[in-house]
Short mmCIF file of N, CA and C in Angstrom, two decimals:
data_model
loop_
_atom_site.label_atom_id
_atom_site.label_comp_id
_atom_site.label_asym_id
_atom_site.label_seq_id
_atom_site.Cartn_x
_atom_site.Cartn_y
_atom_site.Cartn_z
N UNK A 587 81.92 134.86 -26.50
CA UNK A 587 81.52 135.20 -25.14
C UNK A 587 82.74 135.58 -24.31
N UNK A 588 82.56 136.55 -23.42
CA UNK A 588 83.64 136.88 -22.50
C UNK A 588 83.72 135.82 -21.42
N UNK A 589 84.80 135.82 -20.67
CA UNK A 589 84.93 134.85 -19.58
C UNK A 589 83.85 135.09 -18.53
N UNK A 590 83.49 136.34 -18.28
CA UNK A 590 82.42 136.63 -17.32
C UNK A 590 81.08 136.10 -17.83
N UNK A 591 80.80 136.26 -19.13
CA UNK A 591 79.56 135.73 -19.69
C UNK A 591 79.53 134.21 -19.60
N UNK A 592 80.66 133.57 -19.85
CA UNK A 592 80.74 132.11 -19.70
C UNK A 592 80.47 131.73 -18.24
N UNK A 593 81.09 132.45 -17.31
CA UNK A 593 80.93 132.17 -15.88
C UNK A 593 79.46 132.25 -15.49
N UNK A 594 78.79 133.31 -15.91
CA UNK A 594 77.39 133.53 -15.54
C UNK A 594 76.48 132.48 -16.17
N UNK A 595 76.83 132.00 -17.38
CA UNK A 595 75.99 131.03 -18.08
C UNK A 595 76.15 129.60 -17.57
N UNK A 596 77.18 129.35 -16.75
CA UNK A 596 77.43 128.00 -16.26
C UNK A 596 78.40 127.22 -17.12
N UNK A 597 78.95 127.86 -18.16
CA UNK A 597 79.92 127.19 -19.03
C UNK A 597 81.31 127.21 -18.38
N UNK A 598 82.21 126.39 -18.90
CA UNK A 598 83.60 126.45 -18.44
C UNK A 598 84.17 127.82 -18.76
N UNK A 599 84.92 128.38 -17.82
CA UNK A 599 85.53 129.69 -18.02
C UNK A 599 86.90 129.72 -17.36
N UNK A 600 87.67 130.74 -17.71
CA UNK A 600 89.02 130.92 -17.18
C UNK A 600 88.98 131.98 -16.08
N UNK A 601 89.07 131.58 -14.81
CA UNK A 601 88.99 132.55 -13.72
C UNK A 601 90.20 133.47 -13.61
N UNK A 602 91.26 133.17 -14.37
CA UNK A 602 92.46 134.02 -14.30
C UNK A 602 92.42 135.16 -15.30
N UNK A 603 91.34 135.28 -16.07
CA UNK A 603 91.20 136.39 -17.02
C UNK A 603 91.26 137.72 -16.26
N UNK A 604 91.86 138.73 -16.87
CA UNK A 604 92.19 139.99 -16.19
C UNK A 604 90.98 140.67 -15.54
N UNK A 605 89.85 140.74 -16.23
CA UNK A 605 88.69 141.42 -15.66
C UNK A 605 88.14 140.68 -14.45
N UNK A 606 88.14 139.35 -14.51
CA UNK A 606 87.67 138.57 -13.35
C UNK A 606 88.63 138.69 -12.18
N UNK A 607 89.92 138.66 -12.47
CA UNK A 607 90.92 138.86 -11.41
C UNK A 607 90.73 140.21 -10.74
N UNK A 608 90.52 141.24 -11.53
CA UNK A 608 90.34 142.59 -10.99
C UNK A 608 89.09 142.66 -10.11
N UNK A 609 88.01 142.04 -10.56
CA UNK A 609 86.77 142.04 -9.78
C UNK A 609 86.94 141.30 -8.46
N UNK A 610 87.63 140.16 -8.49
CA UNK A 610 87.87 139.40 -7.25
C UNK A 610 88.78 140.19 -6.31
N UNK A 611 89.80 140.82 -6.84
CA UNK A 611 90.69 141.62 -6.00
C UNK A 611 89.97 142.79 -5.36
N UNK A 612 89.07 143.43 -6.10
CA UNK A 612 88.29 144.53 -5.53
C UNK A 612 87.41 144.03 -4.38
N UNK A 613 86.79 142.86 -4.57
CA UNK A 613 85.95 142.28 -3.50
C UNK A 613 86.80 141.90 -2.29
N UNK A 614 87.98 141.37 -2.53
CA UNK A 614 88.87 141.00 -1.42
C UNK A 614 89.29 142.24 -0.62
N UNK A 615 89.55 143.35 -1.32
CA UNK A 615 89.88 144.61 -0.63
C UNK A 615 88.73 145.06 0.26
N UNK A 616 87.50 144.99 -0.29
CA UNK A 616 86.33 145.40 0.49
C UNK A 616 86.11 144.47 1.68
N UNK A 617 86.30 143.18 1.49
CA UNK A 617 86.16 142.24 2.61
C UNK A 617 87.22 142.52 3.67
N UNK A 618 88.44 142.81 3.24
CA UNK A 618 89.51 143.12 4.18
C UNK A 618 89.14 144.35 5.02
N UNK A 619 88.64 145.38 4.36
CA UNK A 619 88.22 146.59 5.09
C UNK A 619 87.08 146.27 6.05
N UNK A 620 86.11 145.52 5.57
CA UNK A 620 84.95 145.14 6.38
C UNK A 620 85.40 144.38 7.64
N UNK A 621 86.27 143.41 7.45
CA UNK A 621 86.72 142.57 8.56
C UNK A 621 87.66 143.29 9.51
N UNK A 622 88.27 144.38 9.07
CA UNK A 622 89.24 145.11 9.88
C UNK A 622 88.62 146.18 10.76
N UNK A 623 87.36 146.49 10.55
CA UNK A 623 86.72 147.56 11.33
C UNK A 623 86.45 147.11 12.76
N UNK A 624 86.56 148.04 13.71
CA UNK A 624 86.23 147.69 15.11
C UNK A 624 84.72 147.50 15.28
N UNK A 625 84.31 146.78 16.31
CA UNK A 625 82.87 146.57 16.54
C UNK A 625 82.08 147.87 16.65
N UNK A 626 82.72 148.94 17.10
CA UNK A 626 82.02 150.22 17.25
C UNK A 626 81.71 150.90 15.91
N UNK A 627 82.24 150.39 14.80
CA UNK A 627 82.05 151.00 13.48
C UNK A 627 80.94 150.31 12.70
N UNK A 628 79.83 150.02 13.35
CA UNK A 628 78.74 149.27 12.72
C UNK A 628 78.19 149.99 11.49
N UNK A 629 78.03 151.30 11.54
CA UNK A 629 77.50 152.04 10.40
C UNK A 629 78.44 151.97 9.20
N UNK A 630 79.73 152.08 9.45
CA UNK A 630 80.72 152.01 8.38
C UNK A 630 80.75 150.59 7.78
N UNK A 631 80.65 149.59 8.64
CA UNK A 631 80.63 148.20 8.16
C UNK A 631 79.39 147.97 7.29
N UNK A 632 78.24 148.49 7.74
CA UNK A 632 77.00 148.34 6.97
C UNK A 632 77.13 148.99 5.59
N UNK A 633 77.72 150.16 5.53
CA UNK A 633 77.92 150.85 4.24
C UNK A 633 78.83 150.05 3.32
N UNK A 634 79.90 149.49 3.87
CA UNK A 634 80.80 148.66 3.06
C UNK A 634 80.07 147.44 2.51
N UNK A 635 79.27 146.81 3.35
CA UNK A 635 78.53 145.62 2.93
C UNK A 635 77.56 145.95 1.80
N UNK A 636 76.86 147.06 1.93
CA UNK A 636 75.90 147.47 0.89
C UNK A 636 76.60 147.82 -0.42
N UNK A 637 77.83 148.29 -0.34
CA UNK A 637 78.60 148.56 -1.55
C UNK A 637 79.17 147.31 -2.19
N UNK A 638 79.28 146.25 -1.42
CA UNK A 638 79.86 145.00 -1.90
C UNK A 638 78.82 144.07 -2.50
N UNK A 639 77.68 143.92 -1.83
CA UNK A 639 76.66 142.96 -2.26
C UNK A 639 75.87 143.47 -3.46
N UNK A 640 75.35 142.54 -4.24
CA UNK A 640 74.50 142.90 -5.36
C UNK A 640 73.23 143.59 -4.92
N UNK A 641 72.61 143.10 -3.84
CA UNK A 641 71.44 143.73 -3.25
C UNK A 641 71.23 143.14 -1.86
N UNK A 642 70.58 143.93 -0.99
CA UNK A 642 70.27 143.42 0.36
C UNK A 642 69.15 144.25 0.97
N UNK A 643 68.45 143.62 1.91
CA UNK A 643 67.38 144.29 2.63
C UNK A 643 67.92 145.32 3.61
N UNK A 644 67.01 146.01 4.27
CA UNK A 644 67.39 147.07 5.21
C UNK A 644 68.03 146.51 6.48
N UNK A 645 67.61 145.33 6.91
CA UNK A 645 68.10 144.74 8.16
C UNK A 645 68.96 143.52 7.85
N UNK A 646 70.25 143.76 7.65
CA UNK A 646 71.20 142.71 7.30
C UNK A 646 72.42 142.85 8.18
N UNK A 647 72.87 141.73 8.75
CA UNK A 647 74.09 141.75 9.55
C UNK A 647 74.90 140.49 9.25
N UNK A 648 76.13 140.71 8.83
CA UNK A 648 77.08 139.62 8.64
C UNK A 648 78.24 139.91 9.58
N UNK A 649 78.43 139.03 10.56
CA UNK A 649 79.52 139.22 11.51
C UNK A 649 80.86 138.98 10.80
N UNK A 650 81.88 139.75 11.14
CA UNK A 650 83.21 139.46 10.59
C UNK A 650 83.71 138.14 11.18
N UNK A 651 84.43 137.40 10.52
CA UNK A 651 85.02 137.62 9.23
C UNK A 651 84.09 137.10 8.14
N UNK A 652 84.06 137.85 7.03
CA UNK A 652 83.25 137.52 5.87
C UNK A 652 84.14 137.59 4.64
N UNK A 653 84.02 136.58 3.78
CA UNK A 653 84.81 136.52 2.56
C UNK A 653 83.91 136.14 1.38
N UNK A 654 84.14 136.77 0.24
CA UNK A 654 83.43 136.40 -0.98
C UNK A 654 84.35 136.60 -2.18
N UNK A 655 83.95 136.06 -3.32
CA UNK A 655 84.76 136.21 -4.53
C UNK A 655 84.48 137.52 -5.26
N UNK A 656 83.21 137.84 -5.48
CA UNK A 656 82.85 139.01 -6.27
C UNK A 656 81.92 139.96 -5.51
N UNK A 657 81.01 139.42 -4.74
CA UNK A 657 80.07 140.24 -4.00
C UNK A 657 78.83 140.61 -4.79
N UNK A 658 79.02 141.05 -6.03
CA UNK A 658 77.88 141.54 -6.81
C UNK A 658 76.90 140.45 -7.21
N UNK A 659 77.26 139.17 -7.04
CA UNK A 659 76.32 138.08 -7.32
C UNK A 659 75.55 137.64 -6.07
N UNK A 660 75.79 138.30 -4.94
CA UNK A 660 75.13 137.91 -3.68
C UNK A 660 73.93 138.83 -3.46
N UNK A 661 72.76 138.21 -3.27
CA UNK A 661 71.52 138.95 -3.06
C UNK A 661 70.88 138.43 -1.77
N UNK A 662 70.66 139.32 -0.83
CA UNK A 662 70.24 138.97 0.52
C UNK A 662 68.92 139.67 0.84
N UNK A 663 67.94 138.90 1.29
CA UNK A 663 66.65 139.46 1.64
C UNK A 663 66.66 140.16 3.00
N UNK A 664 65.50 140.63 3.38
CA UNK A 664 65.30 141.34 4.64
C UNK A 664 65.53 140.41 5.84
N UNK A 665 66.07 140.95 6.91
CA UNK A 665 66.31 140.22 8.17
C UNK A 665 67.22 139.01 7.96
N UNK A 666 68.39 139.28 7.40
CA UNK A 666 69.40 138.26 7.18
C UNK A 666 70.47 138.41 8.25
N UNK A 667 70.85 137.29 8.87
CA UNK A 667 71.92 137.31 9.86
C UNK A 667 72.86 136.14 9.59
N UNK A 668 74.16 136.46 9.52
CA UNK A 668 75.17 135.41 9.38
C UNK A 668 76.21 135.61 10.47
N UNK A 669 76.51 134.56 11.18
CA UNK A 669 77.50 134.61 12.25
C UNK A 669 78.91 134.57 11.64
N UNK A 670 79.93 134.50 12.46
CA UNK A 670 81.32 134.63 12.05
C UNK A 670 81.75 133.58 11.01
N UNK A 671 82.71 134.00 10.17
CA UNK A 671 83.39 133.11 9.21
C UNK A 671 82.49 132.59 8.10
N UNK A 672 81.73 133.50 7.51
CA UNK A 672 80.92 133.16 6.35
C UNK A 672 81.78 133.29 5.10
N UNK A 673 81.74 132.27 4.24
CA UNK A 673 82.44 132.30 2.96
C UNK A 673 81.42 132.04 1.85
N UNK A 674 81.36 132.97 0.88
CA UNK A 674 80.47 132.80 -0.27
C UNK A 674 81.31 132.96 -1.53
N UNK A 675 81.47 131.86 -2.26
CA UNK A 675 82.17 131.89 -3.54
C UNK A 675 81.10 132.10 -4.61
N UNK A 676 80.94 133.36 -5.00
CA UNK A 676 79.80 133.77 -5.81
C UNK A 676 80.14 134.01 -7.28
N UNK A 677 80.74 133.01 -7.92
CA UNK A 677 80.95 133.10 -9.37
C UNK A 677 79.60 133.08 -10.09
N UNK A 678 78.61 132.45 -9.51
CA UNK A 678 77.22 132.48 -9.98
C UNK A 678 76.39 133.11 -8.86
N UNK A 679 75.16 133.51 -9.15
CA UNK A 679 74.34 134.13 -8.11
C UNK A 679 74.12 133.24 -6.89
N UNK A 680 74.14 133.88 -5.72
CA UNK A 680 73.76 133.26 -4.46
C UNK A 680 72.66 134.15 -3.89
N UNK A 681 71.45 133.60 -3.81
CA UNK A 681 70.28 134.38 -3.43
C UNK A 681 69.69 133.81 -2.14
N UNK A 682 69.57 134.69 -1.14
CA UNK A 682 68.97 134.33 0.15
C UNK A 682 67.63 135.05 0.27
N UNK A 683 66.60 134.33 0.74
CA UNK A 683 65.30 134.95 0.98
C UNK A 683 65.32 135.79 2.24
N UNK A 684 64.15 136.02 2.80
CA UNK A 684 64.00 136.83 4.01
C UNK A 684 64.03 135.94 5.24
N UNK A 685 64.48 136.53 6.34
CA UNK A 685 64.54 135.83 7.63
C UNK A 685 65.39 134.56 7.53
N UNK A 686 66.61 134.74 7.04
CA UNK A 686 67.56 133.64 6.93
C UNK A 686 68.62 133.83 8.01
N UNK A 687 68.92 132.77 8.74
CA UNK A 687 69.93 132.79 9.78
C UNK A 687 71.00 131.75 9.44
N UNK A 688 72.26 132.19 9.44
CA UNK A 688 73.38 131.33 9.09
C UNK A 688 74.33 131.29 10.28
N UNK A 689 74.59 130.10 10.80
CA UNK A 689 75.46 129.92 11.96
C UNK A 689 76.93 130.09 11.54
N UNK A 690 77.87 130.03 12.50
CA UNK A 690 79.29 130.24 12.17
C UNK A 690 79.87 129.17 11.25
N UNK A 691 80.92 129.59 10.53
CA UNK A 691 81.76 128.68 9.73
C UNK A 691 81.01 127.99 8.61
N UNK A 692 80.14 128.74 7.93
CA UNK A 692 79.40 128.16 6.81
C UNK A 692 79.96 128.63 5.48
N UNK A 693 79.84 127.78 4.46
CA UNK A 693 80.31 128.11 3.13
C UNK A 693 79.27 127.81 2.08
N UNK A 694 79.14 128.73 1.13
CA UNK A 694 78.24 128.60 -0.01
C UNK A 694 79.12 128.73 -1.25
N UNK A 695 79.26 127.63 -1.99
CA UNK A 695 80.26 127.55 -3.05
C UNK A 695 79.59 127.31 -4.39
N UNK A 696 79.55 128.32 -5.26
CA UNK A 696 78.98 128.15 -6.59
C UNK A 696 80.01 127.63 -7.57
N UNK A 697 81.28 127.85 -7.32
CA UNK A 697 82.35 127.46 -8.25
C UNK A 697 82.71 125.99 -8.07
N UNK A 698 83.01 125.36 -9.19
CA UNK A 698 83.42 123.96 -9.17
C UNK A 698 84.43 123.73 -10.29
N UNK A 699 85.09 122.60 -10.22
CA UNK A 699 86.12 122.26 -11.20
C UNK A 699 85.70 121.01 -11.95
N UNK A 700 86.03 120.93 -13.23
CA UNK A 700 85.63 119.76 -14.03
C UNK A 700 86.33 118.49 -13.58
N UNK A 701 85.70 117.36 -13.81
CA UNK A 701 86.30 116.07 -13.52
C UNK A 701 87.39 115.72 -14.54
N UNK A 702 87.24 116.26 -15.76
CA UNK A 702 88.21 116.00 -16.80
C UNK A 702 89.57 116.60 -16.40
N UNK A 703 90.61 115.76 -16.35
CA UNK A 703 91.93 116.18 -15.87
C UNK A 703 92.50 117.31 -16.73
N UNK A 704 92.40 117.18 -18.05
CA UNK A 704 92.97 118.20 -18.93
C UNK A 704 92.30 119.56 -18.71
N UNK A 705 90.98 119.57 -18.57
CA UNK A 705 90.27 120.83 -18.32
C UNK A 705 90.63 121.40 -16.95
N UNK A 706 90.71 120.52 -15.96
CA UNK A 706 91.05 120.97 -14.61
C UNK A 706 92.47 121.52 -14.57
N UNK A 707 93.42 120.82 -15.22
CA UNK A 707 94.80 121.29 -15.25
C UNK A 707 94.97 122.56 -16.07
N UNK A 708 94.03 122.83 -16.97
CA UNK A 708 94.02 124.09 -17.71
C UNK A 708 93.44 125.22 -16.86
N UNK A 709 93.11 124.89 -15.60
CA UNK A 709 92.59 125.84 -14.60
C UNK A 709 91.24 126.43 -14.99
N UNK A 710 90.43 125.63 -15.70
CA UNK A 710 89.08 126.04 -16.01
C UNK A 710 88.17 125.66 -14.86
N UNK A 711 87.09 126.38 -14.74
CA UNK A 711 86.07 126.05 -13.74
C UNK A 711 84.71 126.41 -14.30
N UNK A 712 83.66 126.05 -13.56
CA UNK A 712 82.30 126.44 -13.92
C UNK A 712 81.58 126.82 -12.64
N UNK A 713 80.43 127.43 -12.77
CA UNK A 713 79.68 127.87 -11.60
C UNK A 713 78.19 127.63 -11.80
N UNK A 714 77.52 127.25 -10.73
CA UNK A 714 76.07 127.03 -10.73
C UNK A 714 75.47 127.80 -9.55
N UNK A 715 74.32 128.45 -9.74
CA UNK A 715 73.74 129.29 -8.69
C UNK A 715 73.25 128.49 -7.48
N UNK A 716 73.18 129.20 -6.36
CA UNK A 716 72.62 128.66 -5.12
C UNK A 716 71.46 129.55 -4.72
N UNK A 717 70.36 128.93 -4.31
CA UNK A 717 69.19 129.68 -3.84
C UNK A 717 68.77 129.12 -2.48
N UNK A 718 68.57 130.04 -1.55
CA UNK A 718 68.11 129.70 -0.20
C UNK A 718 66.81 130.45 0.02
N UNK A 719 65.75 129.73 0.36
CA UNK A 719 64.43 130.34 0.53
C UNK A 719 64.35 131.22 1.77
N UNK A 720 63.15 131.61 2.12
CA UNK A 720 62.88 132.44 3.29
C UNK A 720 62.63 131.56 4.51
N UNK A 721 62.88 132.14 5.68
CA UNK A 721 62.67 131.48 6.97
C UNK A 721 63.50 130.20 7.08
N UNK A 722 64.76 130.31 6.67
CA UNK A 722 65.68 129.17 6.68
C UNK A 722 66.74 129.39 7.75
N UNK A 723 67.06 128.33 8.46
CA UNK A 723 68.15 128.35 9.44
C UNK A 723 69.19 127.34 8.98
N UNK A 724 70.41 127.83 8.82
CA UNK A 724 71.54 126.99 8.42
C UNK A 724 72.43 126.81 9.65
N UNK A 725 72.60 125.57 10.12
CA UNK A 725 73.42 125.30 11.29
C UNK A 725 74.91 125.50 11.04
N UNK A 726 75.69 125.46 12.10
CA UNK A 726 77.13 125.69 12.02
C UNK A 726 77.87 124.67 11.16
N UNK A 727 78.92 125.15 10.50
CA UNK A 727 79.80 124.30 9.69
C UNK A 727 79.08 123.59 8.55
N UNK A 728 78.11 124.26 7.96
CA UNK A 728 77.40 123.70 6.82
C UNK A 728 78.09 124.14 5.54
N UNK A 729 78.15 123.23 4.58
CA UNK A 729 78.74 123.47 3.27
C UNK A 729 77.64 123.28 2.22
N UNK A 730 77.35 124.33 1.44
CA UNK A 730 76.34 124.26 0.39
C UNK A 730 77.07 124.32 -0.95
N UNK A 731 76.85 123.30 -1.78
CA UNK A 731 77.60 123.13 -3.02
C UNK A 731 76.87 123.72 -4.23
N UNK A 732 77.56 123.83 -5.38
CA UNK A 732 77.00 124.48 -6.55
C UNK A 732 75.67 123.89 -7.01
N UNK A 733 74.76 124.80 -7.42
CA UNK A 733 73.51 124.39 -8.03
C UNK A 733 72.40 124.01 -7.08
N UNK A 734 72.59 124.18 -5.78
CA UNK A 734 71.62 123.72 -4.78
C UNK A 734 70.55 124.79 -4.52
N UNK A 735 69.32 124.33 -4.34
CA UNK A 735 68.21 125.17 -3.87
C UNK A 735 67.72 124.59 -2.55
N UNK A 736 67.57 125.45 -1.56
CA UNK A 736 67.01 125.08 -0.25
C UNK A 736 65.67 125.78 -0.12
N UNK A 737 64.61 125.01 0.11
CA UNK A 737 63.26 125.56 0.16
C UNK A 737 62.97 126.38 1.40
N UNK A 738 61.86 127.11 1.36
CA UNK A 738 61.40 127.93 2.48
C UNK A 738 61.16 127.09 3.73
N UNK A 739 61.28 127.75 4.88
CA UNK A 739 60.89 127.15 6.17
C UNK A 739 61.64 125.86 6.48
N UNK A 740 62.91 125.82 6.11
CA UNK A 740 63.72 124.62 6.27
C UNK A 740 64.86 124.88 7.24
N UNK A 741 65.27 123.85 7.95
CA UNK A 741 66.43 123.89 8.84
C UNK A 741 67.45 122.89 8.32
N UNK A 742 68.69 123.36 8.16
CA UNK A 742 69.80 122.49 7.76
C UNK A 742 70.66 122.27 9.00
N UNK A 743 70.80 121.03 9.43
CA UNK A 743 71.53 120.70 10.64
C UNK A 743 73.02 120.95 10.53
N UNK A 744 73.62 121.24 11.67
CA UNK A 744 75.05 121.55 11.75
C UNK A 744 75.89 120.44 11.12
N UNK A 745 76.95 120.86 10.42
CA UNK A 745 77.88 119.93 9.82
C UNK A 745 77.43 119.28 8.53
N UNK A 746 76.29 119.67 8.01
CA UNK A 746 75.76 119.05 6.80
C UNK A 746 76.52 119.51 5.55
N UNK A 747 76.57 118.63 4.56
CA UNK A 747 77.09 118.95 3.24
C UNK A 747 75.90 118.85 2.29
N UNK A 748 75.45 120.00 1.81
CA UNK A 748 74.25 120.07 0.98
C UNK A 748 74.67 120.01 -0.48
N UNK A 749 74.51 118.84 -1.09
CA UNK A 749 74.94 118.62 -2.47
C UNK A 749 73.78 118.40 -3.43
N UNK A 750 72.55 118.54 -2.92
CA UNK A 750 71.36 118.40 -3.77
C UNK A 750 70.26 119.29 -3.19
N UNK A 751 69.23 119.54 -3.98
CA UNK A 751 68.13 120.39 -3.54
C UNK A 751 67.46 119.81 -2.29
N UNK A 752 67.03 120.72 -1.41
CA UNK A 752 66.32 120.35 -0.18
C UNK A 752 64.94 121.01 -0.25
N UNK A 753 63.87 120.25 -0.06
CA UNK A 753 62.53 120.83 -0.19
C UNK A 753 62.17 121.77 0.96
N UNK A 754 61.08 122.45 0.80
CA UNK A 754 60.57 123.37 1.82
C UNK A 754 60.04 122.60 3.02
N UNK A 755 60.14 123.23 4.20
CA UNK A 755 59.47 122.74 5.39
C UNK A 755 60.02 121.49 6.00
N UNK A 756 61.35 121.26 5.90
CA UNK A 756 61.92 120.04 6.46
C UNK A 756 63.13 120.36 7.33
N UNK A 757 63.45 119.40 8.18
CA UNK A 757 64.74 119.35 8.85
C UNK A 757 65.60 118.42 8.01
N UNK A 758 66.76 118.91 7.56
CA UNK A 758 67.65 118.10 6.73
C UNK A 758 69.03 118.10 7.37
N UNK A 759 69.67 116.94 7.39
CA UNK A 759 70.98 116.82 8.05
C UNK A 759 71.84 115.80 7.31
N UNK A 760 73.14 115.85 7.58
CA UNK A 760 74.03 114.79 7.16
C UNK A 760 74.96 115.14 6.01
N UNK A 761 75.78 114.13 5.69
CA UNK A 761 76.72 114.20 4.57
C UNK A 761 76.57 112.91 3.78
N UNK A 762 75.82 112.93 2.68
CA UNK A 762 75.16 114.10 2.10
C UNK A 762 73.89 114.46 2.88
N UNK A 763 73.54 115.75 2.82
CA UNK A 763 72.37 116.27 3.54
C UNK A 763 71.10 115.71 2.91
N UNK A 764 70.21 115.21 3.80
CA UNK A 764 68.93 114.65 3.36
C UNK A 764 67.84 115.05 4.35
N UNK A 765 66.62 115.24 3.87
CA UNK A 765 65.51 115.52 4.79
C UNK A 765 65.28 114.33 5.72
N UNK A 766 65.10 114.62 7.03
CA UNK A 766 64.84 113.54 7.98
C UNK A 766 63.41 113.61 8.54
N UNK A 767 62.82 114.79 8.46
CA UNK A 767 61.41 114.89 8.88
C UNK A 767 60.84 116.22 8.45
N UNK A 768 59.51 116.24 8.38
CA UNK A 768 58.80 117.47 8.05
C UNK A 768 58.70 118.34 9.29
N UNK A 769 58.88 119.63 9.14
CA UNK A 769 58.71 120.54 10.26
C UNK A 769 57.26 121.01 10.36
N UNK A 770 56.50 120.83 9.31
CA UNK A 770 55.11 121.29 9.29
C UNK A 770 54.17 120.35 10.03
N UNK A 771 54.54 119.06 10.11
CA UNK A 771 53.67 118.09 10.78
C UNK A 771 53.50 118.40 12.25
N UNK A 772 54.54 118.94 12.89
CA UNK A 772 54.49 119.25 14.32
C UNK A 772 54.20 120.73 14.56
N UNK A 773 53.95 121.48 13.49
CA UNK A 773 53.68 122.91 13.63
C UNK A 773 54.90 123.71 14.00
N UNK A 774 56.09 123.21 13.65
CA UNK A 774 57.33 123.90 14.01
C UNK A 774 57.65 124.99 13.01
#
């Protein structure tokens, strides 16, 4: 298996392999260009974003600054909005549904490092996908960790660290993030 195939499968892989380095550098160049454009260059920014992401809906806006590792593993549904300072480490797929709103300073991290010291010191890592359903609001300064799924119609409170799956239709908050109440009971 190539290092990219290992990365996609969730196995330990070497992120310093030449092809992966080249792909990350290309994404960093595109992010740099995206973040450097003036506010009046919205059409140019939109074109850069569409060239960077794996797929996205017609109505997508990510405010600068935006950073990602590869870009091609990020899939964004219709009516997606992310405020400033979004970071997506997309060694594995990161999939957002429709009508997703992400507040400032949020991170979605698919990459992780092994607990085994020898493997970690060998600079190996692994990646697990992240999935965010439709009609989800992610509050400011939220951190979503590898392998997490967030269900539809859910709100993640500001400052939360999401280290496990969150079901649909709930308000979830905290470190670690946990559901605190159903949003469907009150018709919210």
